Short mmCIF file of C-alpha atoms and ligand atoms in Angstrom, two decimals:
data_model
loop_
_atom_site.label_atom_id
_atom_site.label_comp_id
_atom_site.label_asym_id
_atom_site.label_seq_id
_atom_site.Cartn_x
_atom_site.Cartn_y
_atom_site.Cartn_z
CA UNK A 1 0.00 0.00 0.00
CA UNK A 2 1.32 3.46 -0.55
CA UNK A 3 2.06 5.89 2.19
CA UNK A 4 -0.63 9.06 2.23
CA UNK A 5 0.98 11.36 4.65
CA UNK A 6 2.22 14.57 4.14
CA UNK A 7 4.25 15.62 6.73
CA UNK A 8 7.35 14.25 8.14
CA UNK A 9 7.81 12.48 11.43
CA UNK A 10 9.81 15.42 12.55
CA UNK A 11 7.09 17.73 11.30
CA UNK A 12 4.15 16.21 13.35
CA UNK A 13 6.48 16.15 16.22
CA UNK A 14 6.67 19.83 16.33
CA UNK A 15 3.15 20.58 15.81
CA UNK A 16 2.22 17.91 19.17
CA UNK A 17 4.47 20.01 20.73
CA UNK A 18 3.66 23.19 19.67
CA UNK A 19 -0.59 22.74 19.92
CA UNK A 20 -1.53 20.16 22.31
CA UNK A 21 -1.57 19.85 25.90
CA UNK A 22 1.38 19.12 27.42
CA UNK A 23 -0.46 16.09 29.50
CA UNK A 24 -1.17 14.03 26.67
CA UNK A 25 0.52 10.86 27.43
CA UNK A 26 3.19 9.53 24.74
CA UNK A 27 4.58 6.54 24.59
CA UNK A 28 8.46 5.98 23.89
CA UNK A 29 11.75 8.58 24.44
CA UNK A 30 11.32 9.97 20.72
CA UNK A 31 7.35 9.69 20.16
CA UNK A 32 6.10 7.03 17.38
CA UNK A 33 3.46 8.98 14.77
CA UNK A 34 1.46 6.07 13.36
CA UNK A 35 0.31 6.61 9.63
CA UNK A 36 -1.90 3.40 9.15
CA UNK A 37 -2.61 -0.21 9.98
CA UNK A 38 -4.09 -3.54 8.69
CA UNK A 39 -4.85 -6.60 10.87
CA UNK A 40 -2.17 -6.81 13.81
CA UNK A 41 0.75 -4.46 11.65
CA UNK A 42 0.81 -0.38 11.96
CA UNK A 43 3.37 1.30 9.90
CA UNK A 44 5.03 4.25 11.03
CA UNK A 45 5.34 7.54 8.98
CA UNK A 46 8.51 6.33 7.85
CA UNK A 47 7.30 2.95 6.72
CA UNK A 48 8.11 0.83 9.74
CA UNK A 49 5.97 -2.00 10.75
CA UNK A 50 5.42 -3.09 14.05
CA UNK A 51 3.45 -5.98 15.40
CA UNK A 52 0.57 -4.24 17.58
CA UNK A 53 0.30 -6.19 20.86
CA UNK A 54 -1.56 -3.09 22.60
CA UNK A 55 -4.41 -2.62 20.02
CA UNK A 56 -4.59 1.04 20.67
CA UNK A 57 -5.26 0.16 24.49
CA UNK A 58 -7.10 -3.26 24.21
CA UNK A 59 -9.41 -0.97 21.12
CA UNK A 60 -8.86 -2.62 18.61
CA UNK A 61 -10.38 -5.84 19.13
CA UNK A 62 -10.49 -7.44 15.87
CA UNK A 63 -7.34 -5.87 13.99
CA UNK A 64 -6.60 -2.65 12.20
CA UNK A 65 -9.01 -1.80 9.33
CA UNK A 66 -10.86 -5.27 9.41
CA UNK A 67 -12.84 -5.35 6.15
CA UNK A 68 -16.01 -6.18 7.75
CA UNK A 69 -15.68 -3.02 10.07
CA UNK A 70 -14.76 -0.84 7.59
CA UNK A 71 -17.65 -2.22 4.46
CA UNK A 72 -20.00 -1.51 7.73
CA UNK A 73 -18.98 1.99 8.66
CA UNK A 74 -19.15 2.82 4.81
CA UNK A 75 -22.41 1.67 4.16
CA UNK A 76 -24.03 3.34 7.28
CA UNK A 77 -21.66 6.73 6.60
CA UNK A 78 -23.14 6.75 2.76
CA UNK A 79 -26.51 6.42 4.97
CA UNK A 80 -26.52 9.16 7.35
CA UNK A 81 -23.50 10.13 9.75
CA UNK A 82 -25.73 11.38 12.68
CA UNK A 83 -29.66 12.06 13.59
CA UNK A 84 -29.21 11.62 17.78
CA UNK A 85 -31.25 9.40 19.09
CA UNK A 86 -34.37 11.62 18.96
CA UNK A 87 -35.13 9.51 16.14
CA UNK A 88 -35.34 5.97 16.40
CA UNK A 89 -32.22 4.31 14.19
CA UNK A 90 -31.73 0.28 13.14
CA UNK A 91 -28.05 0.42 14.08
CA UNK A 92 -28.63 1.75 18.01
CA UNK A 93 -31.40 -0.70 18.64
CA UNK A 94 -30.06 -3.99 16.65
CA UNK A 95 -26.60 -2.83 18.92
CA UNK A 96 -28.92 -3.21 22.03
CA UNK A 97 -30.79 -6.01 21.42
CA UNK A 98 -26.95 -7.77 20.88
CA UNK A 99 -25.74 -6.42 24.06
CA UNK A 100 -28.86 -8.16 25.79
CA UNK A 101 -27.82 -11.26 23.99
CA UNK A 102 -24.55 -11.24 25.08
CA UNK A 103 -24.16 -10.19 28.56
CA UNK A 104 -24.32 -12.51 31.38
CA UNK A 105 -28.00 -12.04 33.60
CA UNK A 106 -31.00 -9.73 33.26
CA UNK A 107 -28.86 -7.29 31.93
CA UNK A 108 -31.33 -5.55 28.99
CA UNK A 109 -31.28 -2.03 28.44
CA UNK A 110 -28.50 -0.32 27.26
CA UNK A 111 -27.32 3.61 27.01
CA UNK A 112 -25.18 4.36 24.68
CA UNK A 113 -22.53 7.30 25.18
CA UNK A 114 -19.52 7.88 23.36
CA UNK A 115 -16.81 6.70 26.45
CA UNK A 116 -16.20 4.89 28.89
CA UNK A 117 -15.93 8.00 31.37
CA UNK A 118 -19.27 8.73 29.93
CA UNK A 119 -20.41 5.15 30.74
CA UNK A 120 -19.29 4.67 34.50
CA UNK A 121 -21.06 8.17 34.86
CA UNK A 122 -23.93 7.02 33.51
CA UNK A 123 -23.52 3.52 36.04
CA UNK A 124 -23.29 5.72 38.68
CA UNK A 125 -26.06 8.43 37.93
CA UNK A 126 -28.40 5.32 37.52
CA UNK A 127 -27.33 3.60 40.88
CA UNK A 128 -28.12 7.14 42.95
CA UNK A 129 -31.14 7.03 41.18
CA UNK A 130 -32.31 3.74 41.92
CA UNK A 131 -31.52 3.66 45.11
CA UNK A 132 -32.22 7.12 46.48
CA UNK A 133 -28.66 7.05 48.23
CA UNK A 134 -25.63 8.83 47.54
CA UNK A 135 -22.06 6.73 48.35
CA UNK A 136 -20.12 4.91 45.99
CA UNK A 137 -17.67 2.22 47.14
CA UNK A 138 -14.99 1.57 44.24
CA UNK A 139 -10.64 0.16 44.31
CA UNK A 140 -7.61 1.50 45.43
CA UNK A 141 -5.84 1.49 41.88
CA UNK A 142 -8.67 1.23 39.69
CA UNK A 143 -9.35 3.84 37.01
CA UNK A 144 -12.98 4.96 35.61
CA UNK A 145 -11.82 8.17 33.29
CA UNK A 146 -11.17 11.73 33.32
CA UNK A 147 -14.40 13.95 34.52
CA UNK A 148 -14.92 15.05 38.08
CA UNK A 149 -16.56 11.67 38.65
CA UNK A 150 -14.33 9.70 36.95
CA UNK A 151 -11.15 10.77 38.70
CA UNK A 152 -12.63 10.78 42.20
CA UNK A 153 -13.71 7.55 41.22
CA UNK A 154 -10.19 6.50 39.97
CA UNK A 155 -7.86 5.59 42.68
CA UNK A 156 -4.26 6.32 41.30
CA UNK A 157 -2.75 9.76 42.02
CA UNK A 158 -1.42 10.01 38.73
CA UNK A 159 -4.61 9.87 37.03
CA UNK A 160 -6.44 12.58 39.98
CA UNK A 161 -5.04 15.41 38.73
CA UNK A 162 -7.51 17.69 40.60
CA UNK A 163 -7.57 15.50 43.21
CA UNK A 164 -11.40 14.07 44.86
CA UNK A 165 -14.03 16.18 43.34
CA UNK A 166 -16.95 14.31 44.09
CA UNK A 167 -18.33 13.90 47.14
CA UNK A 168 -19.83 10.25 48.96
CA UNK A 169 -16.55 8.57 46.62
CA UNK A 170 -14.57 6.20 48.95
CA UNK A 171 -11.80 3.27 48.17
CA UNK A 172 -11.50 -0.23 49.81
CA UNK A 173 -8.22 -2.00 49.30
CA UNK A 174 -7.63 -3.96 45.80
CA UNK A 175 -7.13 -7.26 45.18
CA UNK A 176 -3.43 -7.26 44.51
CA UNK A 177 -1.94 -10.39 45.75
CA UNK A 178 1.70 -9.60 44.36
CA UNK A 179 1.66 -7.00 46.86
CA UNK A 180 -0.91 -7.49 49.30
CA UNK A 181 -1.73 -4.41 50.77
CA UNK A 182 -2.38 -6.38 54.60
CA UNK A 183 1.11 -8.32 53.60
CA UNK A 184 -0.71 -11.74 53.40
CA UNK A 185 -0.62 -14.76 51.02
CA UNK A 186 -2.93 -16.00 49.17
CA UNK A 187 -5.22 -18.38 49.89
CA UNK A 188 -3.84 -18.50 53.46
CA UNK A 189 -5.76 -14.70 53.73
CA UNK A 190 -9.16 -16.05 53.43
CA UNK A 191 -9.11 -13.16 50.85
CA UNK A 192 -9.09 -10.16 53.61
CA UNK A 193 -9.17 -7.91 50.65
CA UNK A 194 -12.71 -8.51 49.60
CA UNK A 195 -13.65 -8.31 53.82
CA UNK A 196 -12.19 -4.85 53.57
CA UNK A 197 -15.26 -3.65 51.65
CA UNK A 198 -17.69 -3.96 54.34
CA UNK A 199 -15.00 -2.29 56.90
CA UNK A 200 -14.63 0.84 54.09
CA UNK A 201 -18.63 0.30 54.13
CA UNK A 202 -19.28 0.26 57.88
CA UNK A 203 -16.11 3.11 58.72
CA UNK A 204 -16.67 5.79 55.63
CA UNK A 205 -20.08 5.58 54.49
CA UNK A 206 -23.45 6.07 56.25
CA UNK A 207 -24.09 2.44 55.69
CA UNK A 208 -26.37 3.00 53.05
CA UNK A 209 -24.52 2.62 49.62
CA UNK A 210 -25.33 3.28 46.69
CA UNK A 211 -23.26 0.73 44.86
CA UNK A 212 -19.81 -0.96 44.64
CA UNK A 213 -17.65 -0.57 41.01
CA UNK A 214 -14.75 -2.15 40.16
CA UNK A 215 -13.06 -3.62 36.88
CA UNK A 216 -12.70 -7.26 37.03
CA UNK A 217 -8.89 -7.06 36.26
CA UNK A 218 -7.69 -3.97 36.53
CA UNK A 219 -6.35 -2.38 33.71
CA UNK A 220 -4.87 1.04 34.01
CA UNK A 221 -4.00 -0.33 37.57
CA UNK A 222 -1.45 -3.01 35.81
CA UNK A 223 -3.72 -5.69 35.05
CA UNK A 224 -4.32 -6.70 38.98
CA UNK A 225 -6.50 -9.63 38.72
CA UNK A 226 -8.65 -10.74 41.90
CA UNK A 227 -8.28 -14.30 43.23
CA UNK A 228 -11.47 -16.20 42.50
CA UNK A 229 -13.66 -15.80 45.03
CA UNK A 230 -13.18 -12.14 45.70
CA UNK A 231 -16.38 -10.83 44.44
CA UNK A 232 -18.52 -13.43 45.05
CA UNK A 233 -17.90 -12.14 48.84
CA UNK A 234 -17.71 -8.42 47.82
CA UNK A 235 -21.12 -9.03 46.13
CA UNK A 236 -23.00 -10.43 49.27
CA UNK A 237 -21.56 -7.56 51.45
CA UNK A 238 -22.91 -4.87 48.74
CA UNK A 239 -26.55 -6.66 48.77
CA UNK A 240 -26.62 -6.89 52.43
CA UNK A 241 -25.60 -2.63 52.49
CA UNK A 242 -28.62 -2.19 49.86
CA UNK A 243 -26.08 -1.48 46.78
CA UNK A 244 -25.84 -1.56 42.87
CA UNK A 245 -23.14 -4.20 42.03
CA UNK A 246 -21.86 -1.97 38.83
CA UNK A 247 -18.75 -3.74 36.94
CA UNK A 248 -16.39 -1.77 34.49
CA UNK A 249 -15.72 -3.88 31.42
CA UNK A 250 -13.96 -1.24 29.69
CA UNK A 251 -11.34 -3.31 29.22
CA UNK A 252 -12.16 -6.57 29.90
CA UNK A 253 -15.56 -7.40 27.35
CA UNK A 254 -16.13 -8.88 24.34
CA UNK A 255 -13.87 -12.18 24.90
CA UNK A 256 -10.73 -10.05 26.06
CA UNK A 257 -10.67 -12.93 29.00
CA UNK A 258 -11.22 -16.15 27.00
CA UNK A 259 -13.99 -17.91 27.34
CA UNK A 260 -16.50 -15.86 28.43
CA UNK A 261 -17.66 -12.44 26.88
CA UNK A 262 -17.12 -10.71 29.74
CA UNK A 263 -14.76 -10.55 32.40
CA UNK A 264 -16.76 -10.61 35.46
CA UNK A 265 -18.49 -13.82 34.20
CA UNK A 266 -15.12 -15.89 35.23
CA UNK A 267 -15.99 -14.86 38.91
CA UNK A 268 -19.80 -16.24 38.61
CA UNK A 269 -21.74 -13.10 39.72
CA UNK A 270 -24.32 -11.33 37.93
CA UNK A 271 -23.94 -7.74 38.73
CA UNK A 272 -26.47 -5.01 38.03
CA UNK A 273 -24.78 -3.16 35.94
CA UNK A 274 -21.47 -3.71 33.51
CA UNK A 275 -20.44 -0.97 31.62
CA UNK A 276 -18.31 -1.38 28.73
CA UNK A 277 -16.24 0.74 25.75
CA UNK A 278 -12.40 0.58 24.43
CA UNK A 279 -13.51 -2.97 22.26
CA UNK A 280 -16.86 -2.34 21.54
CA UNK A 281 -16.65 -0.66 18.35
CA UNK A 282 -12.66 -1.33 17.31
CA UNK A 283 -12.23 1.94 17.72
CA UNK A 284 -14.99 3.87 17.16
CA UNK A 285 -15.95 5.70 19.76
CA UNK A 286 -18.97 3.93 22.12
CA UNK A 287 -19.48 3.00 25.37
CA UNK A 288 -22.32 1.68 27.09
CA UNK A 289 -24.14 1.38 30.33
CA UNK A 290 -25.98 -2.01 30.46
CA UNK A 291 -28.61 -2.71 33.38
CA UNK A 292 -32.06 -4.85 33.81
CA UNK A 293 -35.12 -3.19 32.72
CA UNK A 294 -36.39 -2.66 36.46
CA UNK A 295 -33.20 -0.67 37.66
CA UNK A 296 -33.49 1.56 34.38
CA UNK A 297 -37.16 2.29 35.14
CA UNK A 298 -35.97 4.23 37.62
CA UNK A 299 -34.18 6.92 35.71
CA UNK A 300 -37.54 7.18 33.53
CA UNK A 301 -39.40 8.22 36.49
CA UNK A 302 -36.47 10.55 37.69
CA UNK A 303 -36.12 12.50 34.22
CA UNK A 304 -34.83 12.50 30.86
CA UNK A 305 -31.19 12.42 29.42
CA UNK A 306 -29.51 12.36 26.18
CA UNK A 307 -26.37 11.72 24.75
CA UNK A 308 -26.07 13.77 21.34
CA UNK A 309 -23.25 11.44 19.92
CA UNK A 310 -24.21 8.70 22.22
CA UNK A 311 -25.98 5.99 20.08
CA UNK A 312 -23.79 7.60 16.94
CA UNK A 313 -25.48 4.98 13.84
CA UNK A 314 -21.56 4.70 12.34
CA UNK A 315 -20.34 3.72 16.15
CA UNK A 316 -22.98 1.25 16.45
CA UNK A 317 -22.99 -0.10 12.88
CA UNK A 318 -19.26 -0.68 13.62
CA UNK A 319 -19.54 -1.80 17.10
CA UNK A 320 -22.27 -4.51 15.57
CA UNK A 321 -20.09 -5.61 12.66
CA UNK A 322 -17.05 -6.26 15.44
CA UNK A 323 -19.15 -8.25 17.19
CA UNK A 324 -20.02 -10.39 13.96
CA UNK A 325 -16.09 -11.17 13.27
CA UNK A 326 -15.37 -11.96 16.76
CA UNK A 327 -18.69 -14.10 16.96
CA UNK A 328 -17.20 -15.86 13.27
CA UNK A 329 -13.25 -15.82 13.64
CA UNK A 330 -12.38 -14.86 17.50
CA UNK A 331 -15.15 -15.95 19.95
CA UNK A 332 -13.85 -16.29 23.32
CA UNK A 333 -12.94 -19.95 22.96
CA UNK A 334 -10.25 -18.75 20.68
CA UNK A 335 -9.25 -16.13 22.95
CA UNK A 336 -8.72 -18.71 25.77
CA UNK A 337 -6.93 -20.99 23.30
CA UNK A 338 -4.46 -18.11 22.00
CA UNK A 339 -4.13 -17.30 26.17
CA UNK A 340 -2.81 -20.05 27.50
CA UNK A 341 -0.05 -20.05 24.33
CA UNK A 342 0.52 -16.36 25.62
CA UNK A 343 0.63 -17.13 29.26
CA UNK A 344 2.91 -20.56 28.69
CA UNK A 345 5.23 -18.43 26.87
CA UNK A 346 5.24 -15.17 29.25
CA UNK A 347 5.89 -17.57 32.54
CA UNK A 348 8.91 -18.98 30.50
CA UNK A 349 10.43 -15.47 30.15
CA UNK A 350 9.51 -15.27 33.85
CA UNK A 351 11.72 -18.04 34.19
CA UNK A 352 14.56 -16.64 32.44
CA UNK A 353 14.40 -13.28 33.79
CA UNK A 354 14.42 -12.29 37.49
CA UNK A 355 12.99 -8.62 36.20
CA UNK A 356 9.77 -10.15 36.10
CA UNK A 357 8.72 -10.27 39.43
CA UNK A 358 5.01 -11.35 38.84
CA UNK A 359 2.67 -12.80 35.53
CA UNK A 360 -0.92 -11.93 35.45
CA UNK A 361 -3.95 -11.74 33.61
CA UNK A 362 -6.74 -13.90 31.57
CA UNK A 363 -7.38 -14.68 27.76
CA UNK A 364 -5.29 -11.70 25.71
CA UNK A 365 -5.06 -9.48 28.53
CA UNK A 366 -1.70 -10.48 30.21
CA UNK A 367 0.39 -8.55 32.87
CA UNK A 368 4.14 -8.32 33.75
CA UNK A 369 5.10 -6.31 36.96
CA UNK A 370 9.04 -5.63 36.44
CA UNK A 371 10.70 -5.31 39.37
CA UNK A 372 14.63 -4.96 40.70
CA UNK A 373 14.99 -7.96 42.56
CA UNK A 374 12.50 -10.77 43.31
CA UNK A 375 13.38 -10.64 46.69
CA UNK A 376 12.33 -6.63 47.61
CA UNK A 377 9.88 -6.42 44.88
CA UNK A 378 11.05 -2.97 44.30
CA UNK A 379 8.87 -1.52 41.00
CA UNK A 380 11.82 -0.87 38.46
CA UNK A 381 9.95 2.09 36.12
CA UNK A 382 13.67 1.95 34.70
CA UNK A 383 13.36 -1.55 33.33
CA UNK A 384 10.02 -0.93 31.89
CA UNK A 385 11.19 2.34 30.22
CA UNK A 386 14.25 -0.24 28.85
CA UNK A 387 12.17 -2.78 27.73
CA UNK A 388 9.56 -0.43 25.96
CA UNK A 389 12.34 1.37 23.71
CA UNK A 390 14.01 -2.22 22.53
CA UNK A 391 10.47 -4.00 21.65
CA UNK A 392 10.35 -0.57 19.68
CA UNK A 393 13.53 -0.85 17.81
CA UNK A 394 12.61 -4.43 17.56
CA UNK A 395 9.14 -3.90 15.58
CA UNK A 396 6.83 -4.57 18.86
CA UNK A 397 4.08 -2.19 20.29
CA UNK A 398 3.26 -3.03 24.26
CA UNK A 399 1.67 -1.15 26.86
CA UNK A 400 2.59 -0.13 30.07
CA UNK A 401 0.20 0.61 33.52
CA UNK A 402 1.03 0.02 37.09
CA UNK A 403 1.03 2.39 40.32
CA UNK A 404 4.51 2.41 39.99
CA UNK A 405 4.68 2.44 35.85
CA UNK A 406 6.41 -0.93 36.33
CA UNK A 407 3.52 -3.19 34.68
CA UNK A 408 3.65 -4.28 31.11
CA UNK A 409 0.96 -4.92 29.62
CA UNK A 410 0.25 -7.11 26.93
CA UNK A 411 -3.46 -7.01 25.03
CA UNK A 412 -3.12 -7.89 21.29
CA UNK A 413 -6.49 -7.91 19.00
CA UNK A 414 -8.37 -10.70 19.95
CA UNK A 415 -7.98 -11.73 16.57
CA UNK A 416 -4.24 -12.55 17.40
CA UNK A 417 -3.14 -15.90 16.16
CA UNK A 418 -0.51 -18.57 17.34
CA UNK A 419 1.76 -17.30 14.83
CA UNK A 420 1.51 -13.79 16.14
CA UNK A 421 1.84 -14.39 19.98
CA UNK A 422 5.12 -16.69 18.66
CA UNK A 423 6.94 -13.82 17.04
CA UNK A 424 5.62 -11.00 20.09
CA UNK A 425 7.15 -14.05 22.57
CA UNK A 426 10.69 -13.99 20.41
CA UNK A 427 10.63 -10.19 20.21
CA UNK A 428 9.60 -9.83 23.95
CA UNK A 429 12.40 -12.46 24.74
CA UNK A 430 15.05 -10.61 22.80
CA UNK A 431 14.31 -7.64 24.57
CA UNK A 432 14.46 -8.65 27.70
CA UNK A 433 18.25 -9.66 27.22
CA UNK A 434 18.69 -5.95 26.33
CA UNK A 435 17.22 -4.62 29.71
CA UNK A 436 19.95 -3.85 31.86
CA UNK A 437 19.36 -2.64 35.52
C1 PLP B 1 -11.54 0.45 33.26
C2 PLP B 1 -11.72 1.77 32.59
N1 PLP B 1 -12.82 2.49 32.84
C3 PLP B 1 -13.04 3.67 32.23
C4 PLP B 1 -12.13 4.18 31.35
C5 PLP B 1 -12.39 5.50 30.67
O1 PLP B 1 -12.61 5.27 29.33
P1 PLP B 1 -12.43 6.45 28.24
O2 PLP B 1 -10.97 6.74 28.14
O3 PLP B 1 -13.03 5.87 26.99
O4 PLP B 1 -13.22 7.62 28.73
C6 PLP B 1 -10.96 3.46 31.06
C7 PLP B 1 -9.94 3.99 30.12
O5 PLP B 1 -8.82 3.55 30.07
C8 PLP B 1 -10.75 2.23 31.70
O6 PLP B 1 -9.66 1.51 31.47
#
């Protein structure tokens, strides 16, 4: 394919200097500018290719440019580009009834919006609503986007910026048995983590909550995945305060975990709300607030709301058409199957190098906390920041999250095959013999 840009790499390096906000986050010592992309390969402005292991943050779901995605988002584009949802369109509603189809429980009724900031605001308007209370428990670590709301929510002081906004917002310790925040081992702990919820309930809140949220695995947080029967327990502490059980699946949905379309269905609950973007739409932007029919009644009686790109027919009609290819060529079986090849192959680099203090994750969502020595468990940031800049000479885009920026984290398409996850594991493994610290 020929290249289309315009400008050099140089060029659009001095105009993200020169006109956007200096907090944009950037991955890599000299910044990458990516020009275009097709299945699991982006090119760079200088023709580069690298194999994309981050998908955009875990957006990209079924590769760059997939056909299907892109024949749908022409034909609805030729169409009509936008009516809001004060009209009625086939693409919103066929999108919802799929949702209903596909999520775990009564979960029915969906509202659209176009992030997922938008959509754990939306979780959390409904939950007030519904219950006629005000307090929200949610994780140390976890992240739920950049409004007021969403960074009180968010529980990682790099991502506050403004600090709490929001009042009735408190945190109960997270599930993060690398580093167990009461110093305890798994199972030995009788998982004191998910206990801590109803002390946070009983100590900081009037005892009347309004709900609970937390991500399954958390992603921004470094891929911190809870031991199995942590929210089984967290659940029957949030009933027993009167609260919404709301789950962020920003990150985890659509098969991201293997085997199950989403996330939270691994720990057997069925909360009352899941709300979901990133995936959804391979990159289009959606997100959505599912819930049973009862709890949305609620809002109906309380008042009206709109979203004007929420429910966007091009979003949807893309969002439906990704849902199609991962239903035909990457259901969650096959993201379990390409997982435990990806897992196999990340605990034998674990083996090989003492840097990687802990492996973590589910399906295509896979976690390695980097750390100085195994024994201390000291974050090394510096390793990470080594590691990132050799996969990038070496043709590989990663991510990176962690409380201490130490966490790599590794989320190809879902459309990722053996083949793929063999040449990331040779690139990753090269890498690593680079990392000096
Ligand atoms: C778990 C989770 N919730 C919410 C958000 C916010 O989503 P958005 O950036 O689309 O507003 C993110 C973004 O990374 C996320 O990871």
């Amino acid at each position: 394919m020929q290249t289309t840009h315009t400008s050099t790499k140089a060029e659009i390096l001095a105009k993200q200097k020169q006109y956007l906000w200096p907090n944009h986050i950037v991955y890599y010592t000299e910044p990458l500018p990516l020009e275009r992309g097709e299945g699991l390969r982006v090119w760079d402005v200088e023709g580069k290719a690298y194999l994309d292991f981050f998908g955009g943050i875990l957006t990209t779901s079924v590769g760059h440019n997939r056909p299907e995605v892109v024949e749908a988002v022409k034909n609805q584009t030729e169409k009509m580009i936008h009516s809001s949802t004060l009209y009625p369109n086939e693409a919103h509603v066929n999108l919802a009834e799929k949702m209903a189809q596909i999520t775990p429980g009564k979960l029915q009724v969906s509202f659209f919006t176009p992030s997922g900031t938008d959509a754990d605001e939306t979780a959390v308007f409904l939950a007030k609503i519904y219950t006629g209370r005000q307090e929200i428990v949610a994780l140390r670590h976890g992240y739920s986007g950049r409004s007021a709301m969403g960074m009180t929510l968010t529980a990682h002081s790099n991502w506050r910026l403004t600090g709490a906004q929001v009042p009735g917002i408190t945190h109960a310790v997270n599930p993060y048995c690398y580093r167990c925040p009461f110093k305890l081992t798994y199972p030995s702990c009788g998982v004191a983590c998910a206990q801590d919820v109803e002390d946070v309930i009983k100590t900081t809140t009037s005892g009347k909550i309004a709900a609970f949220l937390a991500e399954p695995i958390q992603g921004v947080g470094g891929f911190i995945t809870a031991p199995k029967e942590y929210f089984k327990i967290v659940q029957e502490v949030v009933k027993h305060f009167g609260g919404l059980m709301i789950i962020d699946e920003v990150q985890t949905a659509f098969g991201r975990t293997g085997d199950k379309w989403f996330g939270i269905e691994h720990w057997d609950i069925e909360p009352d709300v899941i709300t979901m973007a990133k995936g959804i739409a391979n990159g289009f932007p959606l997100g959505n607030t599912i819930t049973t029919m009862e709890i949305a009644q609620s809002t109906a009686e309380a008042g009206l709301s709109l979203s004007t790109f929420g429910g966007n027919p091009v979003s949807c009609a893309a969002s439906l058409a990704t849902i199609e290819v991962l239903e035909n060529h990457a259901d969650p079986q096959h993201v379990g199957k390409m997982g435990i090849i990806l897992r196999a192959g990340l605990d034998r680099l674990q083996e090989k190098y003492p840097v990687i203090g802990d492996v973590r994750g589910m399906g295509l969502m896979q976690g390695l906390e980097l750390v100085k020595d195994r024994q201390s468990k000291e974050p090394s940031p510096e390793a990470t920041r080594q590691l990132f800049e050799a996969t990038k000479e070496l043709g590989l885009l990663i991510g990176k999250g962690g409380l201490y920026g130490n966490v790599i984290r590794i989320a190809p398409p879902l459309t990722a095959q053996e083949d793929d996850i063999v040449e990331a594991l040779d690139i990753l493994d090269r890498a690593f013999s680079q990392v000096k610290i």
